[in-house]
Tab-separated table of C-alpha atoms in Angstrom:
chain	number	residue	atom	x	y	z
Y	1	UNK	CA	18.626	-84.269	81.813
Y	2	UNK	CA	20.453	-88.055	81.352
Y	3	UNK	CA	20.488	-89.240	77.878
Y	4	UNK	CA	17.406	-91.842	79.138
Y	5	UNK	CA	15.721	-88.930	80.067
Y	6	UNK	CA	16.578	-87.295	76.448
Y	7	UNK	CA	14.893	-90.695	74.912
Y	8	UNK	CA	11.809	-90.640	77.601
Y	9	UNK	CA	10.780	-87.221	76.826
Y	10	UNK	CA	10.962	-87.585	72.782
Y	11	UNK	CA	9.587	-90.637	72.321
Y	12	UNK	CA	12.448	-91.755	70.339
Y	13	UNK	CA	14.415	-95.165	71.127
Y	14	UNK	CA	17.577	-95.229	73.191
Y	15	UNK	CA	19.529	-96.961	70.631
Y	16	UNK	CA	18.446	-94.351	68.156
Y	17	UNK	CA	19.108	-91.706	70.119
Y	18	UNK	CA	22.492	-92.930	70.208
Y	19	UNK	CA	22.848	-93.514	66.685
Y	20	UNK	CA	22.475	-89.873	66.095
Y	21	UNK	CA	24.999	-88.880	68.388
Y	22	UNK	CA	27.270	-90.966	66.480
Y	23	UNK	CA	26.518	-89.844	63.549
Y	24	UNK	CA	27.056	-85.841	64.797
Y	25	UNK	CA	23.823	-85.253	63.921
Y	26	UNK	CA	23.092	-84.758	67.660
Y	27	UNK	CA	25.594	-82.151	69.335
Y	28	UNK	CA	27.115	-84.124	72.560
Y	29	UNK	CA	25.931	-83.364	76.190
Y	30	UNK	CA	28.006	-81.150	78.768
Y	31	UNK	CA	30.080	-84.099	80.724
Y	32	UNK	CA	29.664	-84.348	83.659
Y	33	UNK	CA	31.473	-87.506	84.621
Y	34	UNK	CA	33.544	-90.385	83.045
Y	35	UNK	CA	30.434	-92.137	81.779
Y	36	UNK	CA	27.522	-89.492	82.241
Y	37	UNK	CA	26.522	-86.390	80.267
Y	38	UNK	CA	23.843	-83.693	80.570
Y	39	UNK	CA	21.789	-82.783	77.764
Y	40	UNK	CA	18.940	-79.761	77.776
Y	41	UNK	CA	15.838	-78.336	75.780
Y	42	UNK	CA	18.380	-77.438	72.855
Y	43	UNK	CA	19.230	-81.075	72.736
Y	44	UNK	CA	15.531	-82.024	72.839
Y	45	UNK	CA	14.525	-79.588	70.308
Y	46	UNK	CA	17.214	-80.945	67.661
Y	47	UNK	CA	16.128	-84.683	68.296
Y	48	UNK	CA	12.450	-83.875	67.233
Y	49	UNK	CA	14.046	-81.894	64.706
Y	50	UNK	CA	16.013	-84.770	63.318
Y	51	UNK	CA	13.783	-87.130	63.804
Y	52	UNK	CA	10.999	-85.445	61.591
Y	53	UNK	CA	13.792	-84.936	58.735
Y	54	UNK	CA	14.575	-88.757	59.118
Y	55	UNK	CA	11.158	-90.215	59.708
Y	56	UNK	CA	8.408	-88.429	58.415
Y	57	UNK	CA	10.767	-86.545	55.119
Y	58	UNK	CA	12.565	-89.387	54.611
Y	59	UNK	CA	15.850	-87.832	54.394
Y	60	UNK	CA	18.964	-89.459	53.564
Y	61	UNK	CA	21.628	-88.829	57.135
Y	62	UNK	CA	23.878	-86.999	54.654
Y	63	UNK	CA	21.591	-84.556	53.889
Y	64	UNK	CA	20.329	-83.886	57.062
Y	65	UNK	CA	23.871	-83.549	58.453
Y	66	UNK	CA	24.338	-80.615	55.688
Y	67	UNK	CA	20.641	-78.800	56.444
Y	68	UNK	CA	21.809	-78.627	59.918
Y	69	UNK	CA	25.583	-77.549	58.891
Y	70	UNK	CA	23.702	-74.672	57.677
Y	71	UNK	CA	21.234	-74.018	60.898
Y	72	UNK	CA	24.514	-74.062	62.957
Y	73	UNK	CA	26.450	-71.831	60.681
Y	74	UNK	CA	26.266	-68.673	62.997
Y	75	UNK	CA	28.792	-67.241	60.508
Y	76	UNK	CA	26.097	-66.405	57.879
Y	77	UNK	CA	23.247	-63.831	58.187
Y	78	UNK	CA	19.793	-65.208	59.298
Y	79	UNK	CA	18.269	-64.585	55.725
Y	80	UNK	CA	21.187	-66.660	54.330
Y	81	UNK	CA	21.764	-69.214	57.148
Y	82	UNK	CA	18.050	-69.881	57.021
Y	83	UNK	CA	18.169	-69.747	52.911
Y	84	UNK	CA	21.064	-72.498	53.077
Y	85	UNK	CA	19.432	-75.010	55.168
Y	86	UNK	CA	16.108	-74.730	53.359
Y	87	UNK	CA	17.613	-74.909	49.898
Y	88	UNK	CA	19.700	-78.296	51.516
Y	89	UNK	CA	16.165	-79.890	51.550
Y	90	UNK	CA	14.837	-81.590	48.756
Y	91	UNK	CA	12.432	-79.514	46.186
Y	92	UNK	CA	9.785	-81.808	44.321
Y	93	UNK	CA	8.760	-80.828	40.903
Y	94	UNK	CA	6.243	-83.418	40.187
Y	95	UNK	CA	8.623	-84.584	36.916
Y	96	UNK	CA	12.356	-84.871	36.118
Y	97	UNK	CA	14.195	-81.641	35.784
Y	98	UNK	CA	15.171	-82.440	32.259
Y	99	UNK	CA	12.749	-83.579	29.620
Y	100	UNK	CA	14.048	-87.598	28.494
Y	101	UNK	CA	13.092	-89.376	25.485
Y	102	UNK	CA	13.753	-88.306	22.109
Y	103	UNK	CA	13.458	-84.723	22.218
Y	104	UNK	CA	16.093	-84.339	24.711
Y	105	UNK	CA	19.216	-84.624	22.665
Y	106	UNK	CA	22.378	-83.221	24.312
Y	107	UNK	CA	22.705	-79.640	22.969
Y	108	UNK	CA	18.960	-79.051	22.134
Y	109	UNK	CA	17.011	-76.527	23.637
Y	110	UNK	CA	14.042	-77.079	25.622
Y	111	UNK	CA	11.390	-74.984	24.128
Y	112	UNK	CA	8.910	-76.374	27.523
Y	113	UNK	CA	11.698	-75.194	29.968
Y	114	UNK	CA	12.346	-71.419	28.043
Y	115	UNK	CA	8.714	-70.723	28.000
Y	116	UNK	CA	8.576	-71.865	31.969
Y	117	UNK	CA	11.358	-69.939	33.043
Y	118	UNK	CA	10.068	-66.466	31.249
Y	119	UNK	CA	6.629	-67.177	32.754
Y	120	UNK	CA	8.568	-67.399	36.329
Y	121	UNK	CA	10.206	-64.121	35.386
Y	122	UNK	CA	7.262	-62.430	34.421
Y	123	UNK	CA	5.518	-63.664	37.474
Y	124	UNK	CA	8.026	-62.381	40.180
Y	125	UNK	CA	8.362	-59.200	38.271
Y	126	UNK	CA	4.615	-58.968	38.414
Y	127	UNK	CA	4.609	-59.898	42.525
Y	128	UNK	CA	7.384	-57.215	43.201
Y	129	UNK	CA	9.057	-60.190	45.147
Y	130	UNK	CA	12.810	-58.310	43.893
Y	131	UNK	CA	15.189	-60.813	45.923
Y	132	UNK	CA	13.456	-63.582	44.706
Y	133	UNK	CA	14.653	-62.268	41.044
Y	134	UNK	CA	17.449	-61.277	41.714
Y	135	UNK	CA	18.514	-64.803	43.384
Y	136	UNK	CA	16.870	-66.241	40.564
Y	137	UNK	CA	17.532	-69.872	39.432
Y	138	UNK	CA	19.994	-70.769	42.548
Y	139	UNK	CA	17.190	-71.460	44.359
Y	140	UNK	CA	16.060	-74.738	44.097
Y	141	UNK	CA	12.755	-73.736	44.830
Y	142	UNK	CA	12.930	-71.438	41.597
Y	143	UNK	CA	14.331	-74.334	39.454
Y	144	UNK	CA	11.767	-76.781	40.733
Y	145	UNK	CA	8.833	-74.403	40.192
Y	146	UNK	CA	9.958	-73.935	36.479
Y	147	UNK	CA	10.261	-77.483	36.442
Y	148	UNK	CA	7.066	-78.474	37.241
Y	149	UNK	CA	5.489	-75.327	34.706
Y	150	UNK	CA	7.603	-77.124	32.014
Y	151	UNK	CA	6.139	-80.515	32.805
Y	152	UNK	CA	2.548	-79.068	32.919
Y	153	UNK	CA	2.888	-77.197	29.614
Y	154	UNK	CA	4.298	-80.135	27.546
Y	155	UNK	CA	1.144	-82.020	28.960
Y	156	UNK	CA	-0.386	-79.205	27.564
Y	157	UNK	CA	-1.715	-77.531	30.547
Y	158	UNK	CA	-1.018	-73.923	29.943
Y	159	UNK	CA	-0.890	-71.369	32.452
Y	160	UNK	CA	-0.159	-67.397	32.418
Y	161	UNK	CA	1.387	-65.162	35.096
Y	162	UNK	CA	-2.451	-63.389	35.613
Y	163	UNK	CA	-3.383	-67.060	36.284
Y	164	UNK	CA	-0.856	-67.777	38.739
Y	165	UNK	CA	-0.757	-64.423	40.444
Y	166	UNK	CA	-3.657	-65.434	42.689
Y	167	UNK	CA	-1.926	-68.740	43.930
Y	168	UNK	CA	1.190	-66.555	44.450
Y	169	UNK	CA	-0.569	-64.050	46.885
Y	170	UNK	CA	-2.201	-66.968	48.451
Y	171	UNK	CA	1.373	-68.087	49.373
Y	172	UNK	CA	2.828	-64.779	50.003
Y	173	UNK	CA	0.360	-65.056	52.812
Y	174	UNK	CA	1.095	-68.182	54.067
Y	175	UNK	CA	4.825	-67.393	54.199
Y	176	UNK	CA	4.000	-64.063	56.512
Y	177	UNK	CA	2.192	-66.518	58.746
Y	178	UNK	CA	5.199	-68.960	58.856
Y	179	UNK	CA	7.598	-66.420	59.634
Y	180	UNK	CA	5.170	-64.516	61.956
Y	181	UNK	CA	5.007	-67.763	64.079
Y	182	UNK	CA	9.174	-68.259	63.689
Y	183	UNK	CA	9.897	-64.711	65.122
Y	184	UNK	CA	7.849	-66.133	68.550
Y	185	UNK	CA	10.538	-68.397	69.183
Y	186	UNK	CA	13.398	-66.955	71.339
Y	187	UNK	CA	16.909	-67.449	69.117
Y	188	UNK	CA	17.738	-67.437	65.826
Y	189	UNK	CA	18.626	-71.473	65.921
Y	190	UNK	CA	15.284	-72.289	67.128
Y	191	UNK	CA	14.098	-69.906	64.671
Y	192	UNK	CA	15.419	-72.029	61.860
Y	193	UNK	CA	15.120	-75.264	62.960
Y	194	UNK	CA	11.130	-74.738	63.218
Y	195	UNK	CA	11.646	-73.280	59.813
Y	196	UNK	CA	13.419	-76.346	58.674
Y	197	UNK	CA	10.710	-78.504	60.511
Y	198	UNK	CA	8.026	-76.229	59.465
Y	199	UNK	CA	9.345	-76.857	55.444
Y	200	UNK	CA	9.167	-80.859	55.911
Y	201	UNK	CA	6.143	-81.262	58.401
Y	202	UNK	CA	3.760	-78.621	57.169
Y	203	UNK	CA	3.402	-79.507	53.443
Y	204	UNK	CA	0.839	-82.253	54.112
Y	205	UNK	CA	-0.961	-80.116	56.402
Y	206	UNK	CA	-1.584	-77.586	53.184
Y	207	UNK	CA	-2.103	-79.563	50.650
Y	208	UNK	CA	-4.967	-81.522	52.349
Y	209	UNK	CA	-6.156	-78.779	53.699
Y	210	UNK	CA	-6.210	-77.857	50.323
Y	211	UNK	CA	-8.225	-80.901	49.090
Y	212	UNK	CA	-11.067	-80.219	51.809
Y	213	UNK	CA	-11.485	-77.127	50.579
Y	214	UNK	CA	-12.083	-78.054	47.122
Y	215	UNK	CA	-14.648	-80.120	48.364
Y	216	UNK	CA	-16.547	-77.518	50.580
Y	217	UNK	CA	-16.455	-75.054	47.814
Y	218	UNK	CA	-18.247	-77.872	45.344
Y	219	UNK	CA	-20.682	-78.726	47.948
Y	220	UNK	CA	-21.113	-75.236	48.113
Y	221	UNK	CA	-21.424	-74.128	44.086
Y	222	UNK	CA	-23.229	-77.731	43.386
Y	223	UNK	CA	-25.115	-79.192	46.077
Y	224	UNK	CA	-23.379	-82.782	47.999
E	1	UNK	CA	-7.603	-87.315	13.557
E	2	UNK	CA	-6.358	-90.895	13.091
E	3	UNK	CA	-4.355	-92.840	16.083
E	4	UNK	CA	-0.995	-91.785	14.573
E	5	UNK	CA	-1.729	-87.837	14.823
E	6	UNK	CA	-3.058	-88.314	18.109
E	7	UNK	CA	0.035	-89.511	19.681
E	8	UNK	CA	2.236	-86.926	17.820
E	9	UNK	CA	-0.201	-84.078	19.084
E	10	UNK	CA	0.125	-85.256	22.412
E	11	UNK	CA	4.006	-85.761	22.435
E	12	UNK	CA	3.451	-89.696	23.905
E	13	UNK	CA	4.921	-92.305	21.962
E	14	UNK	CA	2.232	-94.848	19.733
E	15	UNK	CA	2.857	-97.953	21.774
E	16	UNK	CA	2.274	-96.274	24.711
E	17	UNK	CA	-1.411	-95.002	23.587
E	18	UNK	CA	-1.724	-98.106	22.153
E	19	UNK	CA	-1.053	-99.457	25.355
E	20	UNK	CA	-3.617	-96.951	26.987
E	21	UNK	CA	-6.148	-98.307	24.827
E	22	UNK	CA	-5.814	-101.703	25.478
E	23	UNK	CA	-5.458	-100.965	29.088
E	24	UNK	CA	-9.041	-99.390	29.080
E	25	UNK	CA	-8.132	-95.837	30.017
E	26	UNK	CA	-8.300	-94.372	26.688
E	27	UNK	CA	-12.000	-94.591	25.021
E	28	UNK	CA	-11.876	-96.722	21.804
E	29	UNK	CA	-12.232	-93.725	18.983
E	30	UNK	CA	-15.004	-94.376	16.179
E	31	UNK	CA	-14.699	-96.967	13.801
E	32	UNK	CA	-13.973	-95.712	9.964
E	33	UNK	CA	-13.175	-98.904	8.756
E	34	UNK	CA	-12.231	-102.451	9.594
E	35	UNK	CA	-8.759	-101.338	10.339
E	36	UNK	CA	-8.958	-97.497	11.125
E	37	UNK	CA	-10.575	-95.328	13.761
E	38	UNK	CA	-11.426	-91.484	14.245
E	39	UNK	CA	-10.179	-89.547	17.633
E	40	UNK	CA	-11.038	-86.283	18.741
E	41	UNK	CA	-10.006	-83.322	21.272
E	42	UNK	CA	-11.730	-85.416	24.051
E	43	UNK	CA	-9.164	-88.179	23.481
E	44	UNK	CA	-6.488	-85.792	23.272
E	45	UNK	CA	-7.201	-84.360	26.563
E	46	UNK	CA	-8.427	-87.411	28.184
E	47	UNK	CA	-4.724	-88.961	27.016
E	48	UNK	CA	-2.959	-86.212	28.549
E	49	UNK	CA	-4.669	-86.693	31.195
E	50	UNK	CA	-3.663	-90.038	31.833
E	51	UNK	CA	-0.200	-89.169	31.048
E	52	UNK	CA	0.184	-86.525	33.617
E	53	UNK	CA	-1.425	-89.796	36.129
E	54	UNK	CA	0.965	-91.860	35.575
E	55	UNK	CA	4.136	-90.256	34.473
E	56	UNK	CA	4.294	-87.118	37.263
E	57	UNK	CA	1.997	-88.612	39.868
E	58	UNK	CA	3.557	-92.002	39.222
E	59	UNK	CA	-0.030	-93.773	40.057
E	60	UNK	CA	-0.414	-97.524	38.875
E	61	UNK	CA	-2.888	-98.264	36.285
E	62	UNK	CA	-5.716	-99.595	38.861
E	63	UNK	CA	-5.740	-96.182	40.371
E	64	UNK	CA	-5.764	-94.179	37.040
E	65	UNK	CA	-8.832	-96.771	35.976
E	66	UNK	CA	-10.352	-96.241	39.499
E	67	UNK	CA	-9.820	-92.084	38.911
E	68	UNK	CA	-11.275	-92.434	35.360
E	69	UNK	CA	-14.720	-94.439	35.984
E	70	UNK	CA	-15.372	-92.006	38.893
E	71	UNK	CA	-15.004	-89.125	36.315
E	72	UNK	CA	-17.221	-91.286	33.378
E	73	UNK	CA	-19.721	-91.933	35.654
E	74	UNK	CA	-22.925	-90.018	34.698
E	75	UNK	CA	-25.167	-90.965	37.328
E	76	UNK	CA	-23.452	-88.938	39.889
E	77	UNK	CA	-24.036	-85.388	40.679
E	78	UNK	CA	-21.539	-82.990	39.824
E	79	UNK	CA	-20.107	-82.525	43.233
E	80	UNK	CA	-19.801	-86.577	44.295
E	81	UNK	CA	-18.549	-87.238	40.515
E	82	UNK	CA	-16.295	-84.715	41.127
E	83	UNK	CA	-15.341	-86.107	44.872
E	84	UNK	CA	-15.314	-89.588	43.974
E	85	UNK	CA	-12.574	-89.081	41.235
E	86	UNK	CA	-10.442	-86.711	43.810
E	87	UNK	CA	-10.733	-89.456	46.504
E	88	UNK	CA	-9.297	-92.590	44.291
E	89	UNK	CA	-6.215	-90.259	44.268
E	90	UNK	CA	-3.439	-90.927	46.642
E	91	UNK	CA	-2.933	-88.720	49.478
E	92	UNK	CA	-0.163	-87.451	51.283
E	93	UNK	CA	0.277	-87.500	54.696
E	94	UNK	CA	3.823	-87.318	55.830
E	95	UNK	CA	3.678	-90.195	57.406
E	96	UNK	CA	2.088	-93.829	58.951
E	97	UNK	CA	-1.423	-93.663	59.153
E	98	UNK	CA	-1.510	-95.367	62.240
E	99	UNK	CA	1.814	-95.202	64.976
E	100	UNK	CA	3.546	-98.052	64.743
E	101	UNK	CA	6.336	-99.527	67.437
E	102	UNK	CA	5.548	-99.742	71.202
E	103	UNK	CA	3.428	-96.969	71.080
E	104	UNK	CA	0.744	-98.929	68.855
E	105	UNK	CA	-0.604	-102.277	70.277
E	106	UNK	CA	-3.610	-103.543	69.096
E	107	UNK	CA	-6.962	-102.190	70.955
E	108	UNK	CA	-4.638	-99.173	72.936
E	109	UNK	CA	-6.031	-95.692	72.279
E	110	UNK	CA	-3.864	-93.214	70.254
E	111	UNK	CA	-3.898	-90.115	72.049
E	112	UNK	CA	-2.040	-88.084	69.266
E	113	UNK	CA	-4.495	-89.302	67.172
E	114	UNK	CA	-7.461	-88.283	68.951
E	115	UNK	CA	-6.223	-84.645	69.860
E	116	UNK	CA	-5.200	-84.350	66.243
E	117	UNK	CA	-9.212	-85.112	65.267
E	118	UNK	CA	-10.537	-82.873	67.899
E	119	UNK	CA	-8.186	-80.018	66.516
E	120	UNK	CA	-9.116	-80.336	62.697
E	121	UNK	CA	-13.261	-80.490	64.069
E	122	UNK	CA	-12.328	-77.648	65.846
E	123	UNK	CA	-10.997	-75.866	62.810
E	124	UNK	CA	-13.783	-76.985	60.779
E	125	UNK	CA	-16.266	-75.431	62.881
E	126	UNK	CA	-14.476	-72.387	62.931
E	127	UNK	CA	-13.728	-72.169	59.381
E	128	UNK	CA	-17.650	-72.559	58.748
E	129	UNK	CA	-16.937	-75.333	56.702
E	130	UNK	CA	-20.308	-77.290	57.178
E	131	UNK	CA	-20.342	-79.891	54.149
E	132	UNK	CA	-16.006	-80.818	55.270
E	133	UNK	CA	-17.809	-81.676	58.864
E	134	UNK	CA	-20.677	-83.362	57.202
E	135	UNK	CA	-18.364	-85.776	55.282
E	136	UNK	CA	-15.267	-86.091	58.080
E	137	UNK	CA	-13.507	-89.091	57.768
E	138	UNK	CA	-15.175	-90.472	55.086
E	139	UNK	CA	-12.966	-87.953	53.201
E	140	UNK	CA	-9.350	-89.308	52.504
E	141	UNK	CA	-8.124	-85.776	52.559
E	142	UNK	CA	-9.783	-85.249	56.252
E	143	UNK	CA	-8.133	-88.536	57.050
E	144	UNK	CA	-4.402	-87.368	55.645
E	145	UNK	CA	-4.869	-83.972	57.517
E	146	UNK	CA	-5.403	-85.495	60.741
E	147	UNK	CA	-2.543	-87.964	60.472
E	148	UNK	CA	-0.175	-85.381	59.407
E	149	UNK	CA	-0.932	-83.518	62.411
E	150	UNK	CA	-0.700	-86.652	64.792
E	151	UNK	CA	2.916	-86.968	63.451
E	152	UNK	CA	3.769	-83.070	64.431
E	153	UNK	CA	2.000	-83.489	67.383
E	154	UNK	CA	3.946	-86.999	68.443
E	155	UNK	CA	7.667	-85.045	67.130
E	156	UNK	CA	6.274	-82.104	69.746
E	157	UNK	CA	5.092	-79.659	67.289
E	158	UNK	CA	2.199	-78.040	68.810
E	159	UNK	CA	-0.698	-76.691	66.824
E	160	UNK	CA	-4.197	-74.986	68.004
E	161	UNK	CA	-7.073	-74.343	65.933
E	162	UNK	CA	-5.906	-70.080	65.733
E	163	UNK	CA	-2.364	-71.483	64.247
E	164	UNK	CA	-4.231	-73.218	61.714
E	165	UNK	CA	-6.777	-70.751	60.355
E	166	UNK	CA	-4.807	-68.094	58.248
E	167	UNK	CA	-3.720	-71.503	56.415
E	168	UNK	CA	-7.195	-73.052	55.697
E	169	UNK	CA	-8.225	-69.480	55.157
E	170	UNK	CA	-5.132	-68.982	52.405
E	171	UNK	CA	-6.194	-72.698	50.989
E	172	UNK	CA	-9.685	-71.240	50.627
E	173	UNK	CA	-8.628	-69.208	48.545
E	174	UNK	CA	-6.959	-71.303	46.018
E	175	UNK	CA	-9.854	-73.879	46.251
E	176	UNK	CA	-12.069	-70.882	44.768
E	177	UNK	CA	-9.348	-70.132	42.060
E	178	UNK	CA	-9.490	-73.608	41.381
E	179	UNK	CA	-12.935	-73.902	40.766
E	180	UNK	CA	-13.180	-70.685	38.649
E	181	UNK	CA	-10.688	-71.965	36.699
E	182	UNK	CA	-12.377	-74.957	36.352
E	183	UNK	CA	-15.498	-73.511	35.284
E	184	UNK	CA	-14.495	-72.131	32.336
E	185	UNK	CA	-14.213	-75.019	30.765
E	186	UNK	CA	-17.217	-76.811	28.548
E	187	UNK	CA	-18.462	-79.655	29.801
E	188	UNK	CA	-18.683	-81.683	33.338
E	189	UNK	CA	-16.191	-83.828	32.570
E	190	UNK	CA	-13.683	-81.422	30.738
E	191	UNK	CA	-13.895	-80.156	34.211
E	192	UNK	CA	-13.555	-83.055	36.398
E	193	UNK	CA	-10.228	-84.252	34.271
E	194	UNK	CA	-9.127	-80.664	34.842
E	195	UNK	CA	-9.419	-80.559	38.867
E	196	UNK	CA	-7.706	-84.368	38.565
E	197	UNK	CA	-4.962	-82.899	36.968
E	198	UNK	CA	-4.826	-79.966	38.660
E	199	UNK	CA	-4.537	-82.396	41.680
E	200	UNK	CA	-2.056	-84.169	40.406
E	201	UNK	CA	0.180	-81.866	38.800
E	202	UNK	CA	-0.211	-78.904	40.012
E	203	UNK	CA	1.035	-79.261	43.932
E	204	UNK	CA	4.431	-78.797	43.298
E	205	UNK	CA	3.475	-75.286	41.846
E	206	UNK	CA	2.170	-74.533	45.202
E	207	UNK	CA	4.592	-75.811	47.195
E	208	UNK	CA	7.380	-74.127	45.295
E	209	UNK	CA	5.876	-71.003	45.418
E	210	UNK	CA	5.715	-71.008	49.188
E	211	UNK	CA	9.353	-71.811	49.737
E	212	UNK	CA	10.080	-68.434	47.617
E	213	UNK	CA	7.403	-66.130	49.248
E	214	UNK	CA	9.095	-67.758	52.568
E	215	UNK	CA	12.558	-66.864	50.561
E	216	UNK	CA	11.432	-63.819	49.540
E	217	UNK	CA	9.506	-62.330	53.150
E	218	UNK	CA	13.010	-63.493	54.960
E	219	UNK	CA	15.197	-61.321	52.952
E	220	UNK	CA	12.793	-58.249	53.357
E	221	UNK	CA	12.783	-58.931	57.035
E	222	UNK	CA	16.224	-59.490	57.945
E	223	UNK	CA	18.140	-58.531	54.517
E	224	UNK	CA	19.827	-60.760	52.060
């Protein structure tokens, strides 16, 4: 298809369209003249693509440019390549990763983020999830988590690994379904790219999904 | 304990309780004297409470008062009380309520919209969850989930009611472990200020946990 075409069939604005091909974050069409160019589903696929990182996450162009240095890498593995371009997205930990204020002097340790990080440890031991340990706090998703168990715990909010073992299996679940779904797509690109998609895009869906629950199950226990 | 041992308890600095007070969303504590007044553990939670409000989920005061009378308010049942003071809360939906651009003039139909309501009544039905159909958009949280799945429908990300199911089933789950945890608590509104905060604060933990099961089911699939 023409690069109008491209724009028709996303929904997303000529000019913008352009401005991603600038910007690389597009790949360019096959040429097919001095001024024309043909682009095809994989072009179509990486518009929506970038246009939910841009739009909807709110990423900066820089990072999106290095999440999909990652999904193009076809020198890593697929665990890896689709590791690097999820840990390229932002993690939110509900609270900065370092405590401020006065009990954050340079040099003192956190007594909040030591207790966090052995509950994390004691958690994935007691999951079995072994790479996650072993990979340990280079995932940002690992630093964020003990992050956000440091924040609740100075609020004083205390949680054990019994109590989060439940919520753990709930998402052990939820990750078989979103990588279930992946493997129905036809190449390892499109694979992580819905990944990718699926990290930015889904979240809302879960966590109000989340919220109506809740309420069902106290209409349930208490009456509306 | 006097104002001074309730802010050291709590870790938040004295002018900022003092602040709360003034501000409303701390109860005044019982007068002793002309210049002294008594606190107890409900002021220590209620304080943390309002501390996790403000300095994780970042709401302004007018919400955290809004949050706070819902939860005060005895003349609700348990279930409304405990609706009402979910509802004041912001919610995330990855994006514009309503389209905006060429797509959006006034009076014009939004056809992403309307598939996206027809999907989550279709899951709702499916799901069993009679009170969430009952309430429908009157619920903020219905309202998020239906605009979050607009958006993925509008960037071509196709969902049907089948796709969504092991999710709201996996959410059920964590709504029940929710409200078990919540009901070991005392009283109504120990337990209301716990499912605010638990909305509040404890997302992240959810969300982080995914993106390692997600880390953690890719390396067993296709190695590290």
């Amino acid at each position: 298809m023409r690069l109008a075409d491209l724009g028709e069939r996303s929904g997303v604005p000529l000019a913008t369209v352009k401005y991603y091909l600038r910007e690389g974050l597009l790949p360019p069409g096959q040429r097919v003249n001095a001024t024309q160019a043909e682009y095809d589903e994989s072009h179509l696929r990486r518009l929506r693509l970038v246009r939910a990182m841009i739009q909807v996450g709110r990423l900066p162009v820089a990072t999106v440019r290095e999440v999909l240095a990652h999904v193009d890498d076809e020198s890593l593995g697929t665990s890896i390549r689709l590791g690097a371009a999820l840990w390229a997205l932002p993690h939110s930990a509900g609270g900065p990763e370092k405590e401020t204020g006065p009990a954050a002097e340079p040099g003192q340790a956190d007594p909040a983020r030591a207790a966090a990080d052995a509950l994390v440890g004691e958690l994935l031991a007691e999951l079995g999830w072994d790479a996650a340990r072993e990979i340990g706090g280079l995932s940002p998703a690992h630093r964020a988590l003990v992050t956000a168990l440091a924040t609740l715990h100075r609020l004083g909010y205390e949680f054990t690994a019994a109590d989060l073992l439940p919520y753990a299996r709930t998402m052990e679940q939820a990750a078989e379904h979103d990588l279930d779904r992946m493997e129905q797509l036809p190449d390892i690109r499109a694979r992580i790219e819905y990944a990718v998609a699926g990290a930015v895009l889904f979240e809302p869906v879960l966590l109000n999904l989340r919220r109506i629950a809740q309420a069902e199950q106290s209409s349930r226990r208490y009456g509306i």
